[in-house]
PDB file of C-alpha atoms and ligand atoms in Angstrom:
ATOM      1  CA  MET A   1      -0.076  -0.088   0.052  1.00 78.00           C
ATOM      2  CA  LYS A   2       1.882   3.291  -1.316  1.00 84.00           C
ATOM      3  CA  LEU A   3       0.706   6.543   0.151  1.00 95.00           C
ATOM      4  CA  SER A   4      -0.211   9.153  -2.280  1.00 96.00           C
ATOM      5  CA  THR A   5       1.942  12.683  -2.120  1.00 97.00           C
ATOM      6  CA  ALA A   6      -1.561  14.203  -0.158  1.00 98.00           C
ATOM      7  CA  GLN A   7      -1.100  11.708   2.514  1.00 98.00           C
ATOM      8  CA  HIS A   8       2.585  12.396   3.194  1.00 97.00           C
ATOM      9  CA  ARG A   9       2.040  16.088   3.361  1.00 98.00           C
ATOM     10  CA  GLN A  10      -0.908  15.503   5.810  1.00 98.00           C
ATOM     11  CA  PHE A  11       1.342  13.132   7.899  1.00 98.00           C
ATOM     12  CA  ASP A  12       3.884  15.776   8.090  1.00 98.00           C
ATOM     13  CA  ARG A  13       1.220  18.513   8.925  1.00 98.00           C
ATOM     14  CA  ASP A  14      -0.794  16.474  11.496  1.00 98.00           C
ATOM     15  CA  GLY A  15       1.808  13.897  12.749  1.00 98.00           C
ATOM     16  CA  TYR A  16      -1.191  11.018  11.928  1.00 98.00           C
ATOM     17  CA  LEU A  17      -3.074   9.300   9.331  1.00 98.00           C
ATOM     18  CA  PHE A  18      -6.048   7.277   9.653  1.00 98.00           C
ATOM     19  CA  PHE A  19      -7.430   4.575   7.601  1.00 98.00           C
ATOM     20  CA  PRO A  20     -11.187   3.555   8.947  1.00 98.00           C
ATOM     21  CA  GLY A  21     -11.839   0.081   8.056  1.00 98.00           C
ATOM     22  CA  LEU A  22      -8.879  -0.939   6.505  1.00 98.00           C
ATOM     23  CA  PHE A  23      -9.126  -4.741   7.423  1.00 98.00           C
ATOM     24  CA  SER A  24     -12.016  -6.391   6.880  1.00 98.00           C
ATOM     25  CA  ALA A  25     -14.805  -7.764   9.678  1.00 98.00           C
ATOM     26  CA  ASP A  26     -13.322 -11.467   8.827  1.00 98.00           C
ATOM     27  CA  GLU A  27      -9.403 -10.542   8.916  1.00 98.00           C
ATOM     28  CA  THR A  28     -10.357  -8.437  12.080  1.00 98.00           C
ATOM     29  CA  ARG A  29     -11.951 -11.357  13.718  1.00 98.00           C
ATOM     30  CA  THR A  30      -9.089 -13.886  13.603  1.00 98.00           C
ATOM     31  CA  LEU A  31      -7.066 -11.527  15.698  1.00 98.00           C
ATOM     32  CA  THR A  32      -9.976 -10.453  18.054  1.00 98.00           C
ATOM     33  CA  GLU A  33     -10.827 -14.188  18.778  1.00 98.00           C
ATOM     34  CA  ALA A  34      -7.240 -14.902  20.221  1.00 98.00           C
ATOM     35  CA  VAL A  35      -7.138 -12.196  22.371  1.00 98.00           C
ATOM     36  CA  PRO A  36      -9.373 -13.772  25.517  1.00 98.00           C
ATOM     37  CA  GLU A  37      -6.933 -16.683  25.671  1.00 98.00           C
ATOM     38  CA  LEU A  38      -3.930 -14.589  25.289  1.00 98.00           C
ATOM     39  CA  TYR A  39      -5.125 -12.436  28.269  1.00 98.00           C
ATOM     40  CA  SER A  40      -5.533 -15.474  30.421  1.00 98.00           C
ATOM     41  CA  ARG A  41      -2.221 -16.472  30.657  1.00 97.00           C
ATOM     42  CA  ARG A  42      -0.322 -15.857  34.054  1.00 96.00           C
ATOM     43  CA  GLU A  43       2.786 -14.621  32.390  1.00 95.00           C
ATOM     44  CA  ALA A  44       5.206 -11.741  32.542  1.00 95.00           C
ATOM     45  CA  TYR A  45       4.168 -10.578  29.169  1.00 97.00           C
ATOM     46  CA  ASN A  46       0.610  -9.511  30.634  1.00 97.00           C
ATOM     47  CA  VAL A  47       0.436  -6.275  32.561  1.00 97.00           C
ATOM     48  CA  ARG A  48      -2.790  -5.902  34.631  1.00 97.00           C
ATOM     49  CA  GLU A  49      -4.636  -2.836  35.284  1.00 97.00           C
ATOM     50  CA  LYS A  50      -3.595  -1.410  38.891  1.00 95.00           C
ATOM     51  CA  GLY A  51      -5.704  -3.334  41.692  1.00 92.00           C
ATOM     52  CA  SER A  52      -7.533  -5.308  39.194  1.00 95.00           C
ATOM     53  CA  ASP A  53      -7.225  -8.768  36.898  1.00 96.00           C
ATOM     54  CA  ALA A  54      -8.034  -6.661  33.777  1.00 97.00           C
ATOM     55  CA  VAL A  55      -5.159  -6.961  31.253  1.00 98.00           C
ATOM     56  CA  ARG A  56      -4.013  -3.407  30.486  1.00 97.00           C
ATOM     57  CA  THR A  57      -1.385  -4.406  27.909  1.00 97.00           C
ATOM     58  CA  ASN A  58      -0.024  -7.695  26.475  1.00 98.00           C
ATOM     59  CA  PHE A  59       3.538  -7.723  24.905  1.00 98.00           C
ATOM     60  CA  ALA A  60       4.871  -9.731  22.092  1.00 98.00           C
ATOM     61  CA  ALA A  61       2.083 -11.720  20.952  1.00 98.00           C
ATOM     62  CA  HIS A  62       3.592 -12.115  17.469  1.00 98.00           C
ATOM     63  CA  MET A  63       6.263 -14.198  19.083  1.00 98.00           C
ATOM     64  CA  TYR A  64       3.893 -16.642  20.597  1.00 98.00           C
ATOM     65  CA  SER A  65       0.434 -16.428  18.434  1.00 98.00           C
ATOM     66  CA  GLU A  66      -0.190 -17.310  14.825  1.00 98.00           C
ATOM     67  CA  PRO A  67      -2.552 -14.588  13.781  1.00 98.00           C
ATOM     68  CA  PHE A  68      -0.556 -11.863  15.854  1.00 98.00           C
ATOM     69  CA  ALA A  69       2.739 -13.226  14.032  1.00 98.00           C
ATOM     70  CA  LYS A  70       0.828 -12.522  10.750  1.00 98.00           C
ATOM     71  CA  LEU A  71      -0.320  -9.270  11.600  1.00 98.00           C
ATOM     72  CA  ALA A  72       3.371  -7.992  12.335  1.00 98.00           C
ATOM     73  CA  ARG A  73       3.812  -8.833   8.744  1.00 98.00           C
ATOM     74  CA  HIS A  74       1.077  -7.468   7.006  1.00 98.00           C
ATOM     75  CA  PRO A  75       1.974  -5.527   4.158  1.00 98.00           C
ATOM     76  CA  ARG A  76      -0.994  -3.191   4.450  1.00 98.00           C
ATOM     77  CA  MET A  77       0.488  -1.898   8.014  1.00 97.00           C
ATOM     78  CA  VAL A  78       4.332  -2.630   6.979  1.00 98.00           C
ATOM     79  CA  GLU A  79       4.601  -0.860   3.597  1.00 97.00           C
ATOM     80  CA  PRO A  80       3.102   2.806   4.443  1.00 97.00           C
ATOM     81  CA  VAL A  81       5.378   3.019   7.475  1.00 98.00           C
ATOM     82  CA  ALA A  82       8.459   1.911   5.206  1.00 97.00           C
ATOM     83  CA  ASP A  83       7.216   4.589   2.798  1.00 96.00           C
ATOM     84  CA  LEU A  84       7.287   7.293   5.424  1.00 96.00           C
ATOM     85  CA  LEU A  85      10.622   6.568   7.065  1.00 97.00           C
ATOM     86  CA  GLY A  86      12.443   5.531   3.685  1.00 95.00           C
ATOM     87  CA  GLU A  87      14.015   2.578   5.285  1.00 96.00           C
ATOM     88  CA  GLU A  88      13.434  -1.003   5.964  1.00 97.00           C
ATOM     89  CA  LEU A  89      11.811  -1.375   9.489  1.00 98.00           C
ATOM     90  CA  TYR A  90      12.285  -3.884  12.444  1.00 98.00           C
ATOM     91  CA  MET A  91       9.647  -4.426  15.301  1.00 98.00           C
ATOM     92  CA  HIS A  92      10.660  -2.549  18.499  1.00 98.00           C
ATOM     93  CA  GLN A  93       7.385  -2.744  20.626  1.00 98.00           C
ATOM     94  CA  PHE A  94       4.093  -5.134  19.943  1.00 98.00           C
ATOM     95  CA  LYS A  95       1.169  -4.349  22.393  1.00 98.00           C
ATOM     96  CA  ILE A  96      -2.326  -5.553  22.527  1.00 98.00           C
ATOM     97  CA  ASN A  97      -3.977  -3.099  24.747  1.00 98.00           C
ATOM     98  CA  GLY A  98      -6.968  -3.955  26.530  1.00 97.00           C
ATOM     99  CA  LYS A  99      -8.982  -1.047  27.807  1.00 98.00           C
ATOM    100  CA  MET A 100     -11.491  -3.116  29.171  1.00 98.00           C
ATOM    101  CA  ALA A 101     -15.000  -2.344  29.912  1.00 98.00           C
ATOM    102  CA  PHE A 102     -15.552  -0.439  33.178  1.00 98.00           C
ATOM    103  CA  GLU A 103     -11.859  -1.159  34.003  1.00 97.00           C
ATOM    104  CA  GLY A 104      -9.670   0.180  31.178  1.00 97.00           C
ATOM    105  CA  ASP A 105      -7.435   3.170  33.021  1.00 96.00           C
ATOM    106  CA  VAL A 106      -6.051   6.047  31.517  1.00 94.00           C
ATOM    107  CA  TRP A 107      -2.586   6.499  29.257  1.00 96.00           C
ATOM    108  CA  GLN A 108      -1.458  10.046  30.553  1.00 96.00           C
ATOM    109  CA  TRP A 109      -0.025  12.464  27.998  1.00 97.00           C
ATOM    110  CA  HIS A 110       3.081  11.593  26.494  1.00 96.00           C
ATOM    111  CA  GLN A 111       5.371  10.714  23.546  1.00 96.00           C
ATOM    112  CA  ASP A 112       6.568   7.389  22.846  1.00 95.00           C
ATOM    113  CA  TYR A 113       9.866   8.321  21.565  1.00 95.00           C
ATOM    114  CA  GLY A 114      10.456   9.779  25.243  1.00 90.00           C
ATOM    115  CA  THR A 115      10.603   6.471  26.370  1.00 90.00           C
ATOM    116  CA  TRP A 116      12.544   4.926  23.828  1.00 95.00           C
ATOM    117  CA  ARG A 117      15.366   7.580  24.092  1.00 94.00           C
ATOM    118  CA  ASN A 118      15.238   7.404  27.709  1.00 90.00           C
ATOM    119  CA  ASP A 119      15.050   3.688  28.479  1.00 91.00           C
ATOM    120  CA  ASP A 120      15.882   2.065  25.366  1.00 95.00           C
ATOM    121  CA  GLN A 121      18.479   4.646  23.687  1.00 96.00           C
ATOM    122  CA  MET A 122      16.926   4.703  20.319  1.00 97.00           C
ATOM    123  CA  PRO A 123      18.857   7.234  18.787  1.00 97.00           C
ATOM    124  CA  THR A 124      16.476   9.166  16.826  1.00 97.00           C
ATOM    125  CA  GLU A 125      12.691   9.579  16.344  1.00 96.00           C
ATOM    126  CA  ARG A 126      12.704   7.647  13.214  1.00 97.00           C
ATOM    127  CA  ALA A 127      10.134   5.123  14.180  1.00 98.00           C
ATOM    128  CA  MET A 128       6.278   4.954  13.706  1.00 97.00           C
ATOM    129  CA  ASN A 129       3.347   3.835  15.888  1.00 97.00           C
ATOM    130  CA  VAL A 130       0.733   2.030  14.371  1.00 98.00           C
ATOM    131  CA  ALA A 131      -2.382   1.160  16.066  1.00 98.00           C
ATOM    132  CA  ILE A 132      -5.176  -1.150  14.972  1.00 98.00           C
ATOM    133  CA  PHE A 133      -8.377  -1.101  16.348  1.00 98.00           C
ATOM    134  CA  LEU A 134      -9.972  -4.980  17.424  1.00 98.00           C
ATOM    135  CA  ASP A 135     -13.106  -3.165  18.976  1.00 98.00           C
ATOM    136  CA  ASP A 136     -15.427  -0.569  17.422  1.00 98.00           C
ATOM    137  CA  VAL A 137     -14.036   2.638  19.092  1.00 98.00           C
ATOM    138  CA  ASN A 138     -16.471   5.646  19.975  1.00 98.00           C
ATOM    139  CA  GLU A 139     -16.389   8.327  22.487  1.00 98.00           C
ATOM    140  CA  TYR A 140     -17.299   6.263  25.406  1.00 98.00           C
ATOM    141  CA  ASN A 141     -14.565   3.794  25.320  1.00 98.00           C
ATOM    142  CA  GLY A 142     -11.585   5.761  25.785  1.00 98.00           C
ATOM    143  CA  PRO A 143     -10.329   6.671  22.437  1.00 98.00           C
ATOM    144  CA  LEU A 144      -6.670   7.379  21.771  1.00 98.00           C
ATOM    145  CA  MET A 145      -6.380  11.236  21.484  1.00 98.00           C
ATOM    146  CA  PHE A 146      -3.493  13.307  19.774  1.00 98.00           C
ATOM    147  CA  ILE A 147      -2.587  17.069  19.616  1.00 98.00           C
ATOM    148  CA  PRO A 148      -2.286  17.495  15.822  1.00 98.00           C
ATOM    149  CA  GLY A 149       0.941  18.909  14.854  1.00 98.00           C
ATOM    150  CA  SER A 150       2.615  18.597  18.330  1.00 98.00           C
ATOM    151  CA  HIS A 151       5.209  16.210  16.432  1.00 98.00           C
ATOM    152  CA  LYS A 152       6.752  19.168  15.381  1.00 97.00           C
ATOM    153  CA  ARG A 153       7.974  19.947  18.916  1.00 95.00           C
ATOM    154  CA  GLY A 154      10.703  17.433  18.467  1.00 93.00           C
ATOM    155  CA  VAL A 155      11.452  15.727  21.784  1.00 93.00           C
ATOM    156  CA  ILE A 156       9.596  17.460  24.980  1.00 93.00           C
ATOM    157  CA  ASP A 157      10.961  17.240  28.607  1.00 89.00           C
ATOM    158  CA  ALA A 158       9.176  14.526  30.472  1.00 89.00           C
ATOM    159  CA  LYS A 159       8.922  13.067  33.806  1.00 90.00           C
ATOM    160  CA  HIS A 160       8.696   9.576  34.813  1.00 90.00           C
ATOM    161  CA  ASP A 161       5.309   8.593  36.501  1.00 90.00           C
ATOM    162  CA  LEU A 162       5.584   5.532  38.196  1.00 93.00           C
ATOM    163  CA  THR A 163       2.368   5.718  40.459  1.00 91.00           C
ATOM    164  CA  THR A 164      -0.700   6.857  38.407  1.00 89.00           C
ATOM    165  CA  THR A 165      -1.141   3.618  36.488  1.00 92.00           C
ATOM    166  CA  SER A 166       0.305  -0.066  36.860  1.00 92.00           C
ATOM    167  CA  TYR A 167       2.604   1.036  33.595  1.00 88.00           C
ATOM    168  CA  PRO A 168       5.391   3.212  34.318  1.00 87.00           C
ATOM    169  CA  LEU A 169       5.615   6.179  31.465  1.00 87.00           C
ATOM    170  CA  TRP A 170       7.471   9.156  30.717  1.00 90.00           C
ATOM    171  CA  THR A 171       4.504  11.898  30.914  1.00 93.00           C
ATOM    172  CA  VAL A 172       4.143  15.544  29.767  1.00 94.00           C
ATOM    173  CA  ASP A 173       3.184  18.102  32.378  1.00 94.00           C
ATOM    174  CA  ASN A 174      -0.299  19.826  31.998  1.00 95.00           C
ATOM    175  CA  GLU A 175       1.068  23.061  31.375  1.00 96.00           C
ATOM    176  CA  LEU A 176       2.585  22.362  28.332  1.00 96.00           C
ATOM    177  CA  ILE A 177      -0.455  20.275  27.200  1.00 97.00           C
ATOM    178  CA  ARG A 178      -2.337  23.472  27.445  1.00 98.00           C
ATOM    179  CA  GLN A 179      -0.326  25.447  25.560  1.00 97.00           C
ATOM    180  CA  LEU A 180       0.346  22.805  22.666  1.00 98.00           C
ATOM    181  CA  VAL A 181      -3.782  22.259  22.511  1.00 98.00           C
ATOM    182  CA  ASP A 182      -3.928  26.025  22.374  1.00 98.00           C
ATOM    183  CA  ARG A 183      -1.598  26.039  19.386  1.00 97.00           C
ATOM    184  CA  ALA A 184      -3.113  23.314  17.564  1.00 98.00           C
ATOM    185  CA  GLY A 185      -6.507  24.927  17.673  1.00 98.00           C
ATOM    186  CA  GLY A 186      -7.856  24.818  21.027  1.00 98.00           C
ATOM    187  CA  LYS A 187     -11.567  23.952  21.085  1.00 97.00           C
ATOM    188  CA  ASN A 188     -11.520  23.958  17.483  1.00 97.00           C
ATOM    189  CA  GLY A 189      -9.305  20.858  16.537  1.00 97.00           C
ATOM    190  CA  GLY A 190      -6.517  21.222  19.296  1.00 98.00           C
ATOM    191  CA  ILE A 191      -7.489  17.589  20.182  1.00 98.00           C
ATOM    192  CA  VAL A 192      -8.375  14.967  17.704  1.00 98.00           C
ATOM    193  CA  ALA A 193      -9.645  11.154  18.998  1.00 98.00           C
ATOM    194  CA  PRO A 194     -10.121   9.270  15.661  1.00 98.00           C
ATOM    195  CA  LYS A 195     -12.967   6.756  16.057  1.00 98.00           C
ATOM    196  CA  GLY A 196     -14.166   4.024  13.740  1.00 98.00           C
ATOM    197  CA  PRO A 197     -14.872   0.261  13.029  1.00 98.00           C
ATOM    198  CA  ALA A 198     -12.827  -2.461  14.166  1.00 98.00           C
ATOM    199  CA  GLY A 199     -10.162  -3.061  11.413  1.00 98.00           C
ATOM    200  CA  SER A 200      -9.545   0.647  11.467  1.00 98.00           C
ATOM    201  CA  MET A 201      -5.798   1.814  11.379  1.00 98.00           C
ATOM    202  CA  ILE A 202      -3.799   4.797  12.519  1.00 98.00           C
ATOM    203  CA  LEU A 203      -0.234   5.612  11.910  1.00 98.00           C
ATOM    204  CA  PHE A 204       1.565   8.342  14.281  1.00 98.00           C
ATOM    205  CA  HIS A 205       4.320   9.830  14.463  1.00 98.00           C
ATOM    206  CA  SER A 206       6.574   8.733  17.754  1.00 97.00           C
ATOM    207  CA  CYS A 207       6.899  12.223  18.956  1.00 98.00           C
ATOM    208  CA  LEU A 208       3.079  13.012  18.519  1.00 98.00           C
ATOM    209  CA  VAL A 209       1.988  13.894  21.785  1.00 98.00           C
ATOM    210  CA  HIS A 210      -1.397  11.819  22.742  1.00 98.00           C
ATOM    211  CA  ALA A 211      -3.254  10.095  25.499  1.00 98.00           C
ATOM    212  CA  SER A 212      -6.458   8.627  26.404  1.00 98.00           C
ATOM    213  CA  GLY A 213      -9.013   8.620  28.921  1.00 98.00           C
ATOM    214  CA  SER A 214     -10.376   5.572  31.282  1.00 98.00           C
ATOM    215  CA  ASN A 215     -13.010   3.187  29.832  1.00 98.00           C
ATOM    216  CA  LEU A 216     -16.267   3.601  31.697  1.00 98.00           C
ATOM    217  CA  SER A 217     -18.373   2.080  29.462  1.00 98.00           C
ATOM    218  CA  PRO A 218     -19.500  -1.706  28.786  1.00 98.00           C
ATOM    219  CA  PHE A 219     -17.787  -1.719  25.364  1.00 98.00           C
ATOM    220  CA  ASN A 220     -14.092  -2.928  25.377  1.00 98.00           C
ATOM    221  CA  ARG A 221     -11.605  -1.137  23.400  1.00 98.00           C
ATOM    222  CA  VAL A 222      -9.016  -3.712  22.399  1.00 98.00           C
ATOM    223  CA  ALA A 223      -6.189  -2.303  20.032  1.00 98.00           C
ATOM    224  CA  VAL A 224      -2.939  -3.574  18.924  1.00 98.00           C
ATOM    225  CA  TYR A 225      -0.018  -0.936  18.979  1.00 98.00           C
ATOM    226  CA  LEU A 226       2.713  -1.931  16.707  1.00 98.00           C
ATOM    227  CA  SER A 227       6.124   0.162  16.777  1.00 98.00           C
ATOM    228  CA  LEU A 228       8.122  -0.281  14.131  1.00 98.00           C
ATOM    229  CA  CYS A 229      11.792   1.705  13.837  1.00 98.00           C
ATOM    230  CA  ALA A 230      14.124   1.884  11.065  1.00 98.00           C
ATOM    231  CA  VAL A 231      16.618  -0.711  11.083  1.00 98.00           C
ATOM    232  CA  SER A 232      19.700   1.875  11.471  1.00 98.00           C
ATOM    233  CA  ASN A 233      17.932   3.604  14.177  1.00 98.00           C
ATOM    234  CA  HIS A 234      18.087   0.385  16.281  1.00 98.00           C
ATOM    235  CA  ILE A 235      18.005   0.815  20.127  1.00 97.00           C
ATOM    236  CA  ARG A 236      21.719   0.926  21.990  1.00 97.00           C
ATOM    237  CA  ARG A 237      20.631  -0.187  25.521  1.00 96.00           C
ATOM    238  CA  HIS A 238      18.814  -3.303  26.983  1.00 95.00           C
ATOM    239  CA  LYS A 239      17.637  -1.805  30.163  1.00 93.00           C
ATOM    240  CA  ARG A 240      14.084  -3.056  29.518  1.00 94.00           C
ATOM    241  CA  PRO A 241      13.275  -6.862  28.956  1.00 96.00           C
ATOM    242  CA  GLU A 242      13.427  -8.130  25.613  1.00 96.00           C
ATOM    243  CA  TYR A 243       9.463  -9.011  25.575  1.00 97.00           C
ATOM    244  CA  ILE A 244       8.978  -5.083  25.913  1.00 97.00           C
ATOM    245  CA  ALA A 245      11.821  -3.721  23.615  1.00 97.00           C
ATOM    246  CA  HIS A 246      12.765  -5.915  21.328  1.00 97.00           C
ATOM    247  CA  ARG A 247      16.666  -6.858  20.164  1.00 96.00           C
ATOM    248  CA  ASP A 248      16.321  -8.654  16.857  1.00 96.00           C
ATOM    249  CA  PHE A 249      16.983  -5.874  14.236  1.00 98.00           C
ATOM    250  CA  THR A 250      16.469  -7.821  11.157  1.00 97.00           C
ATOM    251  CA  PRO A 251      14.083  -6.317   8.553  1.00 98.00           C
ATOM    252  CA  ILE A 252      10.439  -7.389   8.719  1.00 98.00           C
ATOM    253  CA  PRO A 253       9.705  -9.555   5.408  1.00 96.00           C
ATOM    254  CA  CYS A 254       5.878  -8.797   4.654  1.00 97.00           C
ATOM    255  CA  LEU A 255       3.516 -11.914   3.903  1.00 98.00           C
ATOM    256  CA  PRO A 256       1.102 -11.667   1.267  1.00 98.00           C
ATOM    257  CA  ASP A 257      -1.956  -9.108   1.768  1.00 98.00           C
ATOM    258  CA  ASP A 258      -4.485 -12.110   2.247  1.00 98.00           C
ATOM    259  CA  CYS A 259      -2.240 -13.820   5.108  1.00 98.00           C
ATOM    260  CA  LEU A 260      -4.701 -12.986   7.863  1.00 98.00           C
ATOM    261  CA  LEU A 261      -7.364 -15.211   5.939  1.00 98.00           C
ATOM    262  CA  ARG A 262      -5.240 -17.904   4.790  1.00 97.00           C
ATOM    263  CA  ASP A 263      -2.553 -20.408   5.893  1.00 95.00           C
ATOM    264  CA  TYR A 264       1.057 -18.922   5.870  1.00 95.00           C
ATOM    265  CA  PRO A 265       4.059 -20.744   7.905  1.00 94.00           C
ATOM    266  CA  VAL A 266       5.351 -18.187  10.465  1.00 97.00           C
ATOM    267  CA  GLU A 267       7.740 -18.785  13.477  1.00 96.00           C
ATOM    268  CA  LEU A 268       6.543 -18.734  16.907  1.00 98.00           C
ATOM    269  CA  PRO A 269       9.870 -18.621  18.893  1.00 97.00           C
ATOM    270  CA  TRP A 270       8.210 -17.811  22.306  1.00 97.00           C
ATOM    271  CA  LYS A 271       5.041 -20.278  21.759  1.00 96.00           C
ATOM    272  CA  ASP A 272       6.337 -22.821  24.627  1.00 94.00           C
ATOM    273  CA  GLY A 273       6.732 -19.804  26.910  1.00 92.00           C
ATOM    274  CA  LEU A 274       9.442 -16.884  27.325  1.00 92.00           C
ATOM    275  CA  PRO A 275      12.885 -17.941  27.228  1.00 90.00           C
ATOM    276  CA  ALA A 276      15.065 -16.792  30.277  1.00 90.00           C
ATOM    277  CA  SER A 277      16.669 -14.254  27.940  1.00 89.00           C
ATOM    278  CA  ALA A 278      13.741 -12.545  27.215  1.00 92.00           C
ATOM    279  CA  LEU A 279      13.739 -11.276  30.803  1.00 91.00           C
ATOM    280  CA  GLN A 280      16.969 -10.431  31.342  1.00 86.00           C
ATOM    281  CA  THR A 281      18.036  -6.947  31.135  1.00 84.00           C
ATOM    282  CA  THR A 282      21.720  -5.070  30.879  1.00 78.00           C
ATOM    283  CA  SER A 283      22.845  -2.272  33.203  1.00 59.00           C
ATOM    284  CA  ASP A 284      23.999   1.054  31.766  1.00 48.00           C
ATOM    285  CA  ASP A 285      27.663   0.107  31.985  1.00 40.00           C
ATOM    286  CA  GLN A 286      27.066  -2.947  29.793  1.00 50.00           C
ATOM    287  CA  ARG A 287      25.331  -1.011  26.699  1.00 46.00           C
ATOM    288  CA  ILE A 288      25.587  -2.443  23.633  1.00 41.00           C
ATOM    289  CA  ALA A 289      27.912  -1.172  20.944  1.00 35.00           C
ATOM    290  CA  ALA A 290      26.342   1.273  18.185  1.00 31.00           C
TER     291      ALA A 290
HETATM  292  C1  SIN B   1      -0.169   3.951  24.235  1.00 52.35           C
HETATM  293  O1  SIN B   1      -0.008   5.155  24.197  1.00 52.35           O
HETATM  294  O2  SIN B   1       0.831   3.336  24.151  1.00 52.35           O
HETATM  295  C2  SIN B   1      -1.541   3.452  24.680  1.00 52.35           C
HETATM  296  C3  SIN B   1      -2.586   4.693  24.636  1.00 52.35           C
HETATM  297  C4  SIN B   1      -3.957   3.705  24.552  1.00 52.35           C
HETATM  298  O3  SIN B   1      -3.794   2.435  24.483  1.00 52.35           O
HETATM  299  O4  SIN B   1      -5.034   4.386  24.845  1.00 52.35           O
HETATM  300 MN1   MN B   2       2.158   5.831  23.558  1.00 52.35          MN
END
């Protein structure tokens, strides 16, 4: 899937592109149906909400679940990102975020590149986020919110919030959010929240400031977040375990466009459980060479 010149321009201006209904209901179902069993596993890769058993985020399903391994190699997802970054890509992070009915907690305002730089020593922001909705997203179930154009600010100072939710995040303070929203149009477009059916996809810049509210509705809002990084921009530090920040910098080979609906062999290296190496971290004085 090649992007048009107008889409390139729009991405440069707004920092995101929205593709409503990009994957069909049949394709999306192959993914959604696999989620309850993955979430039921008592494994380190399932992070639960604070004070609740609901899964907030599941990491690295593409390493042990066939439908998600196929999604991680899907040309409709990989090709536009490669087009925008102009380079081959590897998978830096793979999450299935729950935001479950009544239970899903907030994601504070942040830039993803803040975490990738501070924790993983990713050299530049040449990496991209892709969100794929596995449920319909509406105004009630905690849609992702963006401040359009905020990626132009580059990397913003952030503080490491270890207490608000069950997941540590480098977050942006409220005064700066107020200014960024004002500059983006205030009440008239200063915040956007793309909504649409399951199967919709959003591409967004790793410096785009984003957040989401809690889900007080009876509707789940499960979504896959894939973070693709230009191969030359691979991370330089392994402070976080491999199931969170991947260490295989091999370019992603794409499968055919119909891969979600057909049998294509995919490797599932962690299908029998997480290897000990996936839990290991290195300290600052053991940085990998660039
Ligand atoms: C994220 O920013 O990584 C997740 C946000 C969300 O799931 O709403
Ligand atoms: Mn994020």
